Coordinates of C-alpha atoms in Angstrom, one line a residue:
Chain N
X193 CA 26.5 -155.6 61.9
X194 CA 28.7 -158.3 63.3
X195 CA 27.4 -160.7 60.6
X196 CA 29.7 -158.9 58.1
X197 CA 32.7 -158.5 60.3
X198 CA 35.6 -160.8 59.3
X199 CA 37.1 -162.4 62.4
X200 CA 40.8 -162.4 62.8
X201 CA 42.3 -165.5 61.2
X202 CA 38.9 -166.5 59.6
X203 CA 39.0 -168.1 56.2
X204 CA 37.3 -165.8 53.7
X205 CA 35.6 -167.1 50.5
X206 CA 34.3 -164.1 48.7
X207 CA 32.9 -166.1 45.8
X208 CA 30.6 -168.0 48.1
X209 CA 29.1 -164.9 49.7
X210 CA 25.7 -163.7 48.6
X211 CA 26.2 -160.2 47.2
X212 CA 22.4 -159.7 47.2
X213 CA 21.9 -160.6 50.8
X214 CA 19.4 -158.5 52.7
X215 CA 19.2 -160.6 55.9
X216 CA 20.0 -157.8 58.3
X217 CA 16.8 -155.9 57.2
X218 CA 14.5 -158.7 55.9
X219 CA 11.4 -156.6 56.1
X220 CA 12.8 -153.6 54.2
X221 CA 12.9 -152.8 50.5
X222 CA 14.4 -150.1 48.4
X223 CA 11.4 -147.9 49.1
X224 CA 10.9 -148.7 52.7
X225 CA 14.6 -148.1 53.3
X226 CA 14.4 -144.4 52.5
X227 CA 13.0 -143.1 55.8
X228 CA 15.1 -145.7 57.7
X229 CA 18.3 -144.4 56.2
X230 CA 17.2 -140.8 56.8
X231 CA 16.8 -141.6 60.5
X232 CA 20.2 -143.3 60.6
X233 CA 21.9 -140.4 59.0
X234 CA 20.5 -138.1 61.7
X235 CA 21.8 -140.4 64.3
X236 CA 25.2 -140.5 62.6
X237 CA 25.2 -136.7 62.3
X238 CA 24.5 -136.4 66.0
X239 CA 27.2 -138.8 67.0
X240 CA 29.7 -137.0 64.8
X241 CA 28.8 -133.7 66.5
X242 CA 29.6 -135.2 69.9
X243 CA 32.8 -136.7 68.6
X244 CA 33.9 -133.4 67.3
X245 CA 33.2 -131.6 70.6
X246 CA 34.7 -134.5 72.6
X247 CA 37.9 -134.3 70.6
X248 CA 39.5 -137.4 72.0
X249 CA 38.9 -139.9 69.2
X250 CA 39.5 -140.1 65.5
X251 CA 37.7 -142.4 63.1
X252 CA 39.2 -143.8 59.9
X253 CA 36.9 -145.5 57.4
X254 CA 38.6 -147.4 54.6
X255 CA 36.4 -148.1 51.6
X256 CA 37.4 -150.6 49.0
X257 CA 35.5 -152.1 46.1
X258 CA 35.8 -153.2 42.5
X259 CA 34.9 -150.6 39.9
X260 CA 31.2 -149.6 40.0
X261 CA 31.2 -151.2 43.5
X262 CA 29.6 -148.0 44.9
X263 CA 32.4 -146.2 46.8
X264 CA 31.3 -142.8 45.6
X265 CA 27.6 -143.5 46.1
X266 CA 28.2 -144.8 49.6
X267 CA 30.1 -141.8 50.6
X268 CA 27.4 -139.5 49.2
X269 CA 24.4 -141.4 50.6
X270 CA 25.9 -142.3 54.0
X271 CA 27.8 -139.1 54.8
X272 CA 25.8 -136.3 53.3
X273 CA 24.1 -135.1 56.4
X274 CA 27.2 -135.1 58.5
X275 CA 28.8 -131.8 59.1
X276 CA 31.5 -131.5 56.5
X277 CA 33.6 -129.5 58.9
X278 CA 34.4 -132.8 60.7
X279 CA 34.9 -135.1 57.8
X280 CA 37.7 -135.4 55.3
X281 CA 37.3 -137.7 52.3
X282 CA 40.5 -138.6 50.5
X283 CA 40.6 -140.4 47.2
X284 CA 43.8 -142.4 46.5
X285 CA 44.4 -142.8 42.8
X286 CA 47.5 -143.6 40.8
X287 CA 50.4 -142.2 42.9
X288 CA 52.0 -139.0 41.8
X289 CA 55.6 -138.9 40.8
X290 CA 56.5 -137.4 44.2
X291 CA 54.5 -140.1 46.0
X292 CA 56.3 -142.8 44.1
X293 CA 59.5 -141.6 45.6
X294 CA 58.3 -142.6 49.0
X295 CA 57.1 -145.8 50.6
X296 CA 53.5 -146.5 49.8
X297 CA 52.2 -145.6 53.3
X298 CA 53.7 -142.1 53.2
X299 CA 50.9 -140.5 51.3
X300 CA 48.4 -142.4 53.3
X301 CA 49.7 -141.4 56.7
X302 CA 49.4 -137.7 56.1
X303 CA 45.7 -138.1 55.6
X304 CA 45.1 -140.1 58.8
X305 CA 42.4 -138.3 60.8
X306 CA 43.1 -135.8 63.6
X307 CA 41.2 -136.3 66.9
X308 CA 37.6 -135.3 66.7
X309 CA 37.5 -136.0 63.0
X310 CA 36.4 -138.7 60.6
X311 CA 38.6 -139.5 57.6
X312 CA 37.2 -141.6 54.8
X313 CA 39.6 -143.2 52.3
X314 CA 38.1 -143.8 48.9
X315 CA 40.6 -146.5 47.9
X316 CA 43.6 -146.7 50.2
X317 CA 46.9 -148.4 51.0
X318 CA 45.1 -151.7 50.2
X319 CA 45.5 -150.9 46.5
X320 CA 49.2 -151.7 47.1
X321 CA 48.3 -155.3 47.7
X322 CA 45.4 -155.4 45.2
X323 CA 46.0 -153.7 41.8
X324 CA 49.7 -153.7 42.5
X325 CA 49.6 -157.5 43.0
X326 CA 47.3 -158.4 40.2
X327 CA 49.2 -156.4 37.7
X328 CA 52.6 -157.4 39.0
X329 CA 53.7 -153.8 39.6
X330 CA 56.2 -155.1 42.2
X331 CA 57.5 -158.6 42.8
X332 CA 55.7 -161.0 45.1
X333 CA 58.3 -160.7 47.8
X334 CA 57.5 -157.0 48.1
X335 CA 53.7 -157.1 48.1
X336 CA 53.6 -160.1 50.4
X337 CA 55.6 -158.2 53.0
X338 CA 53.1 -155.4 53.0
X339 CA 50.5 -157.2 55.1
X340 CA 52.9 -157.0 57.9
X341 CA 53.6 -153.3 57.3
X342 CA 49.9 -152.6 57.1
X343 CA 49.1 -154.4 60.4
X344 CA 51.9 -152.4 62.1
X345 CA 50.7 -149.1 60.6
X346 CA 47.1 -149.7 61.7
X347 CA 48.2 -150.8 65.1
X348 CA 50.1 -147.6 65.5
X349 CA 47.0 -145.6 64.6
X350 CA 44.7 -147.4 66.9
X351 CA 47.2 -147.4 69.8
X352 CA 47.3 -143.6 69.4
X353 CA 43.6 -142.9 69.4
X354 CA 42.2 -143.7 66.0
X355 CA 39.4 -146.2 65.5
X356 CA 39.6 -148.0 62.2
X357 CA 36.7 -149.5 60.2
X358 CA 37.5 -151.2 56.9
X359 CA 34.7 -151.9 54.4
X360 CA 34.7 -153.9 51.2
X361 CA 31.7 -153.2 49.1
X362 CA 31.1 -156.6 47.6
X363 CA 29.4 -156.8 44.2
X364 CA 29.0 -159.7 41.8
X365 CA 30.4 -159.9 38.3
X366 CA 26.9 -159.8 37.0
X367 CA 26.0 -156.7 38.9
X368 CA 29.2 -155.0 37.6
X369 CA 28.1 -155.8 34.1
X370 CA 24.7 -154.2 34.6
X371 CA 26.3 -151.1 36.1
X372 CA 28.9 -150.7 33.3
X373 CA 26.2 -151.2 30.7
X374 CA 24.0 -148.5 32.4
X375 CA 26.9 -146.1 32.1
X376 CA 27.2 -146.9 28.4
X377 CA 23.5 -146.7 27.7
X378 CA 22.8 -143.3 29.4
X379 CA 24.7 -140.4 27.8
X380 CA 24.6 -138.4 31.0
X381 CA 26.5 -141.3 32.7
X382 CA 29.0 -141.8 29.8
X383 CA 31.6 -139.7 31.5
X384 CA 31.8 -142.2 34.3
X385 CA 32.7 -145.0 31.9
X386 CA 36.4 -145.7 31.8
X387 CA 37.4 -148.4 29.3
X388 CA 40.2 -149.3 31.6
X389 CA 37.6 -150.7 34.0
X390 CA 37.2 -153.5 31.5
X391 CA 40.8 -154.6 32.1
X392 CA 40.2 -155.0 35.8
X393 CA 36.9 -156.8 35.1
X394 CA 38.8 -159.3 32.9
X395 CA 41.0 -160.0 36.0
X396 CA 38.0 -160.5 38.3
X397 CA 39.2 -163.8 39.7
X398 CA 42.7 -162.6 40.4
X399 CA 41.2 -159.6 42.2
X400 CA 38.9 -161.8 44.3
X401 CA 42.0 -163.8 45.4
X402 CA 43.9 -160.7 46.2
X403 CA 41.0 -159.3 48.2
X404 CA 40.6 -162.5 50.1
X405 CA 44.3 -162.6 51.0
X406 CA 44.4 -159.0 51.9
X407 CA 41.3 -159.2 54.1
X408 CA 42.3 -162.4 55.8
X409 CA 45.8 -161.1 56.5
X410 CA 44.7 -157.7 57.9
X411 CA 41.3 -158.2 59.5
X412 CA 42.4 -157.8 63.2
X413 CA 40.7 -157.2 66.4
X414 CA 41.8 -153.6 66.4
X415 CA 41.2 -152.8 62.7
X416 CA 38.5 -155.2 61.4
X417 CA 37.2 -155.6 57.9
X418 CA 33.5 -155.7 57.0
X419 CA 32.5 -157.4 53.8
X420 CA 29.2 -155.7 52.9
X421 CA 26.8 -157.2 50.3
X422 CA 26.5 -154.3 47.8
X423 CA 24.5 -155.4 44.8
X424 CA 21.5 -153.6 46.4
X425 CA 22.5 -150.1 47.0
X426 CA 19.7 -149.4 49.6
X427 CA 20.9 -152.3 51.7
X428 CA 24.6 -151.4 51.4
X429 CA 23.8 -147.9 52.6
X430 CA 21.9 -149.1 55.6
X431 CA 24.6 -151.6 56.6
X432 CA 27.5 -149.1 56.2
X433 CA 25.6 -146.4 58.1
X434 CA 24.7 -148.7 60.9
X435 CA 28.3 -150.0 61.1
X436 CA 29.5 -146.4 61.6
X437 CA 26.8 -145.7 64.2
X438 CA 27.7 -148.8 66.1
X439 CA 31.4 -147.9 66.0
X440 CA 30.9 -144.3 67.3
X441 CA 28.5 -145.5 70.0
X442 CA 31.2 -147.9 71.2
X443 CA 33.5 -144.9 71.9
X444 CA 31.3 -143.6 74.7
X445 CA 31.5 -140.0 73.5
X446 CA 30.3 -137.1 75.5
X447 CA 30.3 -133.3 75.4
X448 CA 33.4 -132.0 77.2
X449 CA 33.4 -130.1 80.5
X450 CA 34.9 -126.6 80.1
X451 CA 38.5 -126.2 81.0
X452 CA 37.8 -122.8 82.5
X453 CA 36.2 -121.8 85.8
X454 CA 33.1 -120.1 84.6
X455 CA 31.5 -119.5 88.0
X456 CA 32.3 -115.8 88.3
X457 CA 32.1 -114.9 84.6
X458 CA 29.7 -112.2 83.5
X459 CA 29.2 -110.8 80.0
X460 CA 29.1 -107.0 79.8
Chain E
X202 CA 21.0 -111.9 47.3
X203 CA 22.5 -108.9 45.7
X204 CA 21.1 -106.7 48.6
X205 CA 23.9 -108.0 50.8
X206 CA 26.7 -107.8 48.2
X207 CA 29.1 -104.9 48.9
X208 CA 29.9 -103.1 45.7
X209 CA 33.5 -102.3 44.8
X210 CA 34.4 -99.0 46.4
X211 CA 31.1 -98.6 48.3
X212 CA 31.3 -97.0 51.7
X213 CA 30.4 -99.6 54.4
X214 CA 28.9 -98.6 57.7
X215 CA 28.4 -101.9 59.7
X216 CA 27.0 -100.1 62.7
X217 CA 24.0 -98.8 60.7
X218 CA 23.1 -102.1 59.3
X219 CA 20.2 -104.0 60.7
X220 CA 21.5 -107.4 62.0
X221 CA 17.9 -108.6 62.5
X222 CA 16.8 -107.8 58.9
X223 CA 14.6 -110.4 57.3
X224 CA 13.6 -108.5 54.2
X225 CA 14.7 -111.1 51.6
X226 CA 12.1 -113.6 53.1
X227 CA 9.5 -111.3 54.7
X228 CA 6.8 -114.0 54.8
X229 CA 9.0 -116.6 56.6
X230 CA 9.7 -117.3 60.2
X231 CA 12.0 -119.7 62.1
X232 CA 9.4 -122.4 61.7
X233 CA 8.4 -121.7 58.2
X234 CA 12.1 -121.6 57.1
X235 CA 12.7 -125.2 57.9
X236 CA 11.3 -126.8 54.7
X237 CA 12.6 -123.9 52.6
X238 CA 16.1 -124.5 53.8
X239 CA 15.7 -128.3 53.3
X240 CA 14.7 -127.6 49.7
X241 CA 17.6 -125.2 49.2
X242 CA 20.0 -127.7 50.5
X243 CA 18.9 -130.3 48.0
X244 CA 19.4 -127.8 45.3
X245 CA 22.8 -126.9 46.6
X246 CA 23.7 -130.7 46.8
X247 CA 22.6 -131.2 43.2
X248 CA 24.6 -128.3 42.0
X249 CA 27.7 -129.5 43.8
X250 CA 27.3 -132.9 42.2
X251 CA 27.4 -131.4 38.7
X252 CA 30.3 -129.2 39.7
X253 CA 32.2 -132.2 40.9
X254 CA 31.5 -134.1 37.7
X255 CA 32.2 -131.0 35.5
X256 CA 35.6 -130.5 37.1
X257 CA 36.3 -127.1 35.6
X258 CA 35.5 -124.8 38.4
X259 CA 36.5 -124.4 42.0
X260 CA 34.5 -122.5 44.7
X261 CA 36.1 -120.8 47.7
X262 CA 33.8 -119.7 50.5
X263 CA 35.4 -117.4 53.1
X264 CA 33.4 -117.1 56.3
X265 CA 34.2 -114.4 58.8
X266 CA 32.4 -113.3 62.0
X267 CA 32.8 -112.1 65.5
X268 CA 32.8 -114.9 68.1
X269 CA 29.4 -116.6 68.4
X270 CA 28.6 -115.1 65.0
X271 CA 27.6 -118.5 63.7
X272 CA 30.4 -119.7 61.5
X273 CA 30.3 -123.3 62.7
X274 CA 26.5 -123.3 62.8
X275 CA 26.3 -122.0 59.3
X276 CA 28.7 -124.6 57.9
X277 CA 26.7 -127.3 59.6
X278 CA 23.3 -126.1 58.6
X279 CA 24.2 -125.0 55.0
X280 CA 26.6 -127.7 54.0
X281 CA 25.3 -130.8 55.7
X282 CA 23.6 -132.4 52.8
X283 CA 26.3 -131.7 50.3
X284 CA 28.5 -134.7 49.5
X285 CA 31.5 -134.4 51.8
X286 CA 33.7 -135.9 49.1
X287 CA 33.6 -132.6 47.3
X288 CA 33.9 -130.2 50.2
X289 CA 36.9 -129.2 52.3
X290 CA 36.4 -127.1 55.4
X291 CA 39.5 -125.5 56.9
X292 CA 39.6 -123.7 60.1
X293 CA 42.4 -121.1 60.5
X294 CA 43.3 -120.5 64.1
X295 CA 46.4 -119.1 65.7
X296 CA 49.2 -119.8 63.2
X297 CA 51.6 -122.6 64.2
X298 CA 55.3 -122.0 64.7
X299 CA 56.0 -123.3 61.2
X300 CA 53.3 -121.1 59.7
X301 CA 54.7 -118.1 61.4
X302 CA 58.0 -118.6 59.5
X303 CA 56.1 -117.9 56.3
X304 CA 54.1 -115.0 54.9
X305 CA 50.5 -115.1 56.1
X306 CA 49.1 -116.3 52.8
X307 CA 51.3 -119.3 52.6
X308 CA 49.1 -121.5 54.9
X309 CA 46.0 -120.2 53.1
X310 CA 47.1 -120.9 49.6
X311 CA 47.7 -124.6 50.2
X312 CA 44.0 -125.0 51.1
X313 CA 42.7 -123.2 48.0
X314 CA 40.2 -125.6 46.3
X315 CA 41.0 -127.9 43.5
X316 CA 38.8 -127.8 40.4
X317 CA 35.5 -129.6 41.0
X318 CA 35.7 -128.8 44.7
X319 CA 34.3 -126.4 47.3
X320 CA 36.6 -125.1 50.0
X321 CA 35.2 -123.4 53.0
X322 CA 37.4 -121.2 55.2
X323 CA 36.3 -120.9 58.7
X324 CA 38.2 -117.7 59.4
X325 CA 40.9 -116.9 56.9
X326 CA 43.6 -114.6 55.7
X327 CA 41.3 -111.8 56.8
X328 CA 42.3 -112.4 60.4
X329 CA 45.6 -110.9 59.3
X330 CA 43.9 -107.5 58.9
X331 CA 41.4 -108.0 61.7
X332 CA 42.7 -109.5 65.0
X333 CA 46.3 -108.7 63.9
X334 CA 45.3 -105.1 63.4
X335 CA 43.2 -104.7 66.5
X336 CA 45.8 -106.2 68.8
X337 CA 48.7 -104.5 67.1
X338 CA 50.4 -107.7 66.3
X339 CA 52.3 -106.1 63.4
X340 CA 52.8 -102.4 62.8
X341 CA 50.3 -100.4 60.7
X342 CA 52.5 -100.2 57.7
X343 CA 52.5 -104.0 57.5
X344 CA 48.8 -104.7 57.9
X345 CA 47.8 -101.8 55.7
X346 CA 49.9 -103.3 52.8
X347 CA 48.0 -106.5 53.1
X348 CA 44.8 -105.3 51.4
X349 CA 46.9 -105.0 48.2
X350 CA 48.4 -108.5 48.7
X351 CA 44.9 -110.0 49.3
X352 CA 43.4 -108.4 46.2
X353 CA 46.3 -109.7 44.2
X354 CA 46.0 -113.2 45.7
X355 CA 42.3 -113.4 45.1
X356 CA 42.8 -112.1 41.6
X357 CA 45.2 -114.9 40.9
X358 CA 42.8 -117.5 42.2
X359 CA 39.9 -116.2 40.1
X360 CA 41.9 -115.8 37.0
X361 CA 42.9 -119.4 37.3
X362 CA 39.4 -120.8 37.7
X363 CA 38.3 -120.3 41.3
X364 CA 35.1 -118.4 42.1
X365 CA 35.3 -116.6 45.4
X366 CA 32.4 -115.7 47.8
X367 CA 33.3 -113.9 51.0
X368 CA 30.7 -113.8 53.7
X369 CA 30.7 -111.8 56.9
X370 CA 28.0 -113.0 59.4
X371 CA 27.0 -109.8 61.0
X372 CA 25.6 -109.9 64.5
X373 CA 25.0 -107.2 67.0
X374 CA 26.7 -106.6 70.3
X375 CA 23.4 -107.5 72.1
X376 CA 23.0 -110.7 70.2
X377 CA 26.6 -111.7 71.1
X378 CA 25.8 -111.0 74.8
X379 CA 22.8 -113.4 74.6
X380 CA 24.7 -116.1 72.9
X381 CA 27.6 -115.9 75.3
X382 CA 25.2 -115.9 78.3
X383 CA 23.5 -119.0 76.8
X384 CA 26.9 -120.8 76.7
X385 CA 27.4 -119.9 80.4
X386 CA 23.9 -120.9 81.5
X387 CA 23.8 -124.3 79.8
X388 CA 26.3 -126.8 81.3
X389 CA 26.3 -128.7 78.0
X390 CA 27.4 -125.6 76.2
X391 CA 30.0 -124.5 78.7
X392 CA 32.8 -126.1 76.7
X393 CA 32.1 -123.6 73.9
X394 CA 32.7 -120.6 76.2
X395 CA 36.1 -119.2 76.0
X396 CA 36.9 -116.4 78.4
X397 CA 39.2 -114.9 75.7
X398 CA 36.1 -114.1 73.7
X399 CA 35.4 -111.4 76.2
X400 CA 38.6 -109.6 75.3
X401 CA 37.5 -109.4 71.6
X402 CA 34.0 -108.3 72.8
X403 CA 35.6 -105.4 74.7
X404 CA 37.2 -104.3 71.4
X405 CA 34.0 -104.5 69.5
X406 CA 34.3 -101.0 68.0
X407 CA 37.8 -101.5 66.9
X408 CA 36.8 -104.8 65.2
X409 CA 33.9 -103.1 63.4
X410 CA 36.3 -100.5 62.0
X411 CA 38.7 -103.2 61.0
X412 CA 36.0 -105.2 59.3
X413 CA 34.7 -102.1 57.5
X414 CA 38.1 -101.2 56.2
X415 CA 38.9 -104.8 55.2
X416 CA 35.6 -105.3 53.4
X417 CA 35.7 -101.9 51.7
X418 CA 39.3 -102.5 50.5
X419 CA 38.8 -106.0 49.2
X420 CA 35.2 -106.3 48.0
X421 CA 35.9 -106.5 44.3
X422 CA 34.0 -107.5 41.2
X423 CA 35.8 -110.8 41.1
X424 CA 35.8 -111.6 44.8
X425 CA 32.8 -109.8 46.4
X426 CA 31.9 -109.6 50.1
X427 CA 28.4 -110.3 51.3
X428 CA 27.5 -108.8 54.7
X429 CA 24.7 -111.1 56.0
X430 CA 22.4 -110.1 58.8
X431 CA 23.0 -113.0 61.3
X432 CA 21.1 -112.3 64.5
X433 CA 18.4 -114.7 63.3
X434 CA 20.0 -118.0 62.5
X435 CA 17.2 -119.3 60.3
X436 CA 17.5 -116.2 58.1
X437 CA 21.3 -116.3 58.0
X438 CA 21.1 -119.9 56.8
X439 CA 18.7 -119.1 54.0
X440 CA 20.7 -116.1 52.8
X441 CA 24.0 -118.0 52.8
X442 CA 22.6 -121.1 51.1
X443 CA 20.9 -119.0 48.4
X444 CA 24.0 -117.0 47.8
X445 CA 25.9 -120.2 47.2
X446 CA 23.2 -121.6 44.9
X447 CA 23.2 -118.3 42.9
X448 CA 26.9 -118.5 42.6
X449 CA 27.0 -122.1 41.4
X450 CA 24.1 -121.5 38.9
X451 CA 26.1 -118.6 37.5
X452 CA 28.9 -121.1 36.5
X453 CA 26.7 -122.8 33.9
X454 CA 27.8 -126.3 35.0
X455 CA 27.1 -129.4 33.1
X456 CA 27.8 -133.1 33.2
X457 CA 30.9 -133.7 31.0
X458 CA 30.9 -135.7 27.8
X459 CA 33.1 -138.8 27.9
X460 CA 36.7 -138.5 26.6
X461 CA 36.4 -141.9 25.2
X462 CA 34.8 -143.3 22.0
X463 CA 32.2 -145.6 23.5
X464 CA 30.4 -146.5 20.4
X465 CA 31.9 -150.0 20.0
X466 CA 32.3 -150.9 23.6
X467 CA 30.6 -154.0 25.0
X468 CA 30.8 -155.4 28.5
X469 CA 31.5 -159.1 28.6

């Protein structure tokens, strides 16, 4: 999945990227992807099981996207199948009153994964250089310093045993229109429609610029960003699942050896 | 699954119960159960999805068992397949130094599920009337008062919107012997073997008495206990999954209606 990894210091131009790309699985289609994803999920579940038993590594998956970009759907499709005992999903919405009294990484840090576990952030500290920037919630001098904080924070986590994968699900403006209209048209999906989403949609260009800067500034060797084409949900699911599989495989996980001398033990 | 529900005030005799019972699925076997469980898991996943969207109900599942009783395996087999975004699994081990400075329900309460979510407790506050009692960690007068606290606590949770299902996975002494010996015999399972488990095994009778008293004292109309025959893993998984399905069905969940007037909304 290296094709979607953003190299440190690379120039990123989101608007020139093909959000309908399927080049990693050119022979697959929505239908043909079903058994492939099922197989990948089994592989991911097996890897997570070893990771949990091994207990020496933590995995943090950061998911960011524009509204309707597929964060919830990705979590459901990619991670259903993994033992929920080893996975913690945290959604970061508007900060609470208490959270606002702290620095913006305070509420994030407490949800960092313990060893043996996977943490998934549905939105994250990146909102503090995205929505916060686009809506001028703090002055430029404050949000522009945050890239540095974030690099430092993610360096801390990785130095202390956490592997970080950051994923932007990249959809087009047209695809978002279709998805929003689908939510309006289907009464059973109405509840997902939030009129505020239209405000962010009207700021699409500002958001793309904010994403480009954030990803460029914080895609590092130790905490890389992946920009995943996400107009086609089946493709997005395969790419995200395979990215997590590759990441866990890279950890060389194994079932641990017992701490105890069991040679003389009998069960009565 | 009413056959395994312990009625309020009923006399419970764990030692007379058949831990190899398969009477709820007499025509099934280990092999035949595989597709049945797969179908049940899909049903459970669908119900959880509505519950999450509905957002008005919380579900708390308490899992208790003797060592090797299958708590981890049950969570993995029953709940893999449910969207991990809506499920929180908390294991309660030996209390930390900080937790010991509080009452025993303090650490439990903070993990009670939010509306729309499922919380699974892998061990729970019941350890405070089980291991604590068997090992005399507090005097009788203290643990015997706890049934009352627990009934009150669970009453609070249910009155405020949480549905509680408490499950004891009931294995026999012989079955535990087999499982412990399997952990010793297979090097890849050695890490699961904890010599301390043998201490609890030697106190089997005291534990059964403590379980009987705890379940008798706290199986209420609003927070019932289910004692599930658990020597056969395939059967245990079916019974637990169906119990959760029945419980969620009883909540009459539905996808919510939008809070917004969407009649004039267009997406540009």
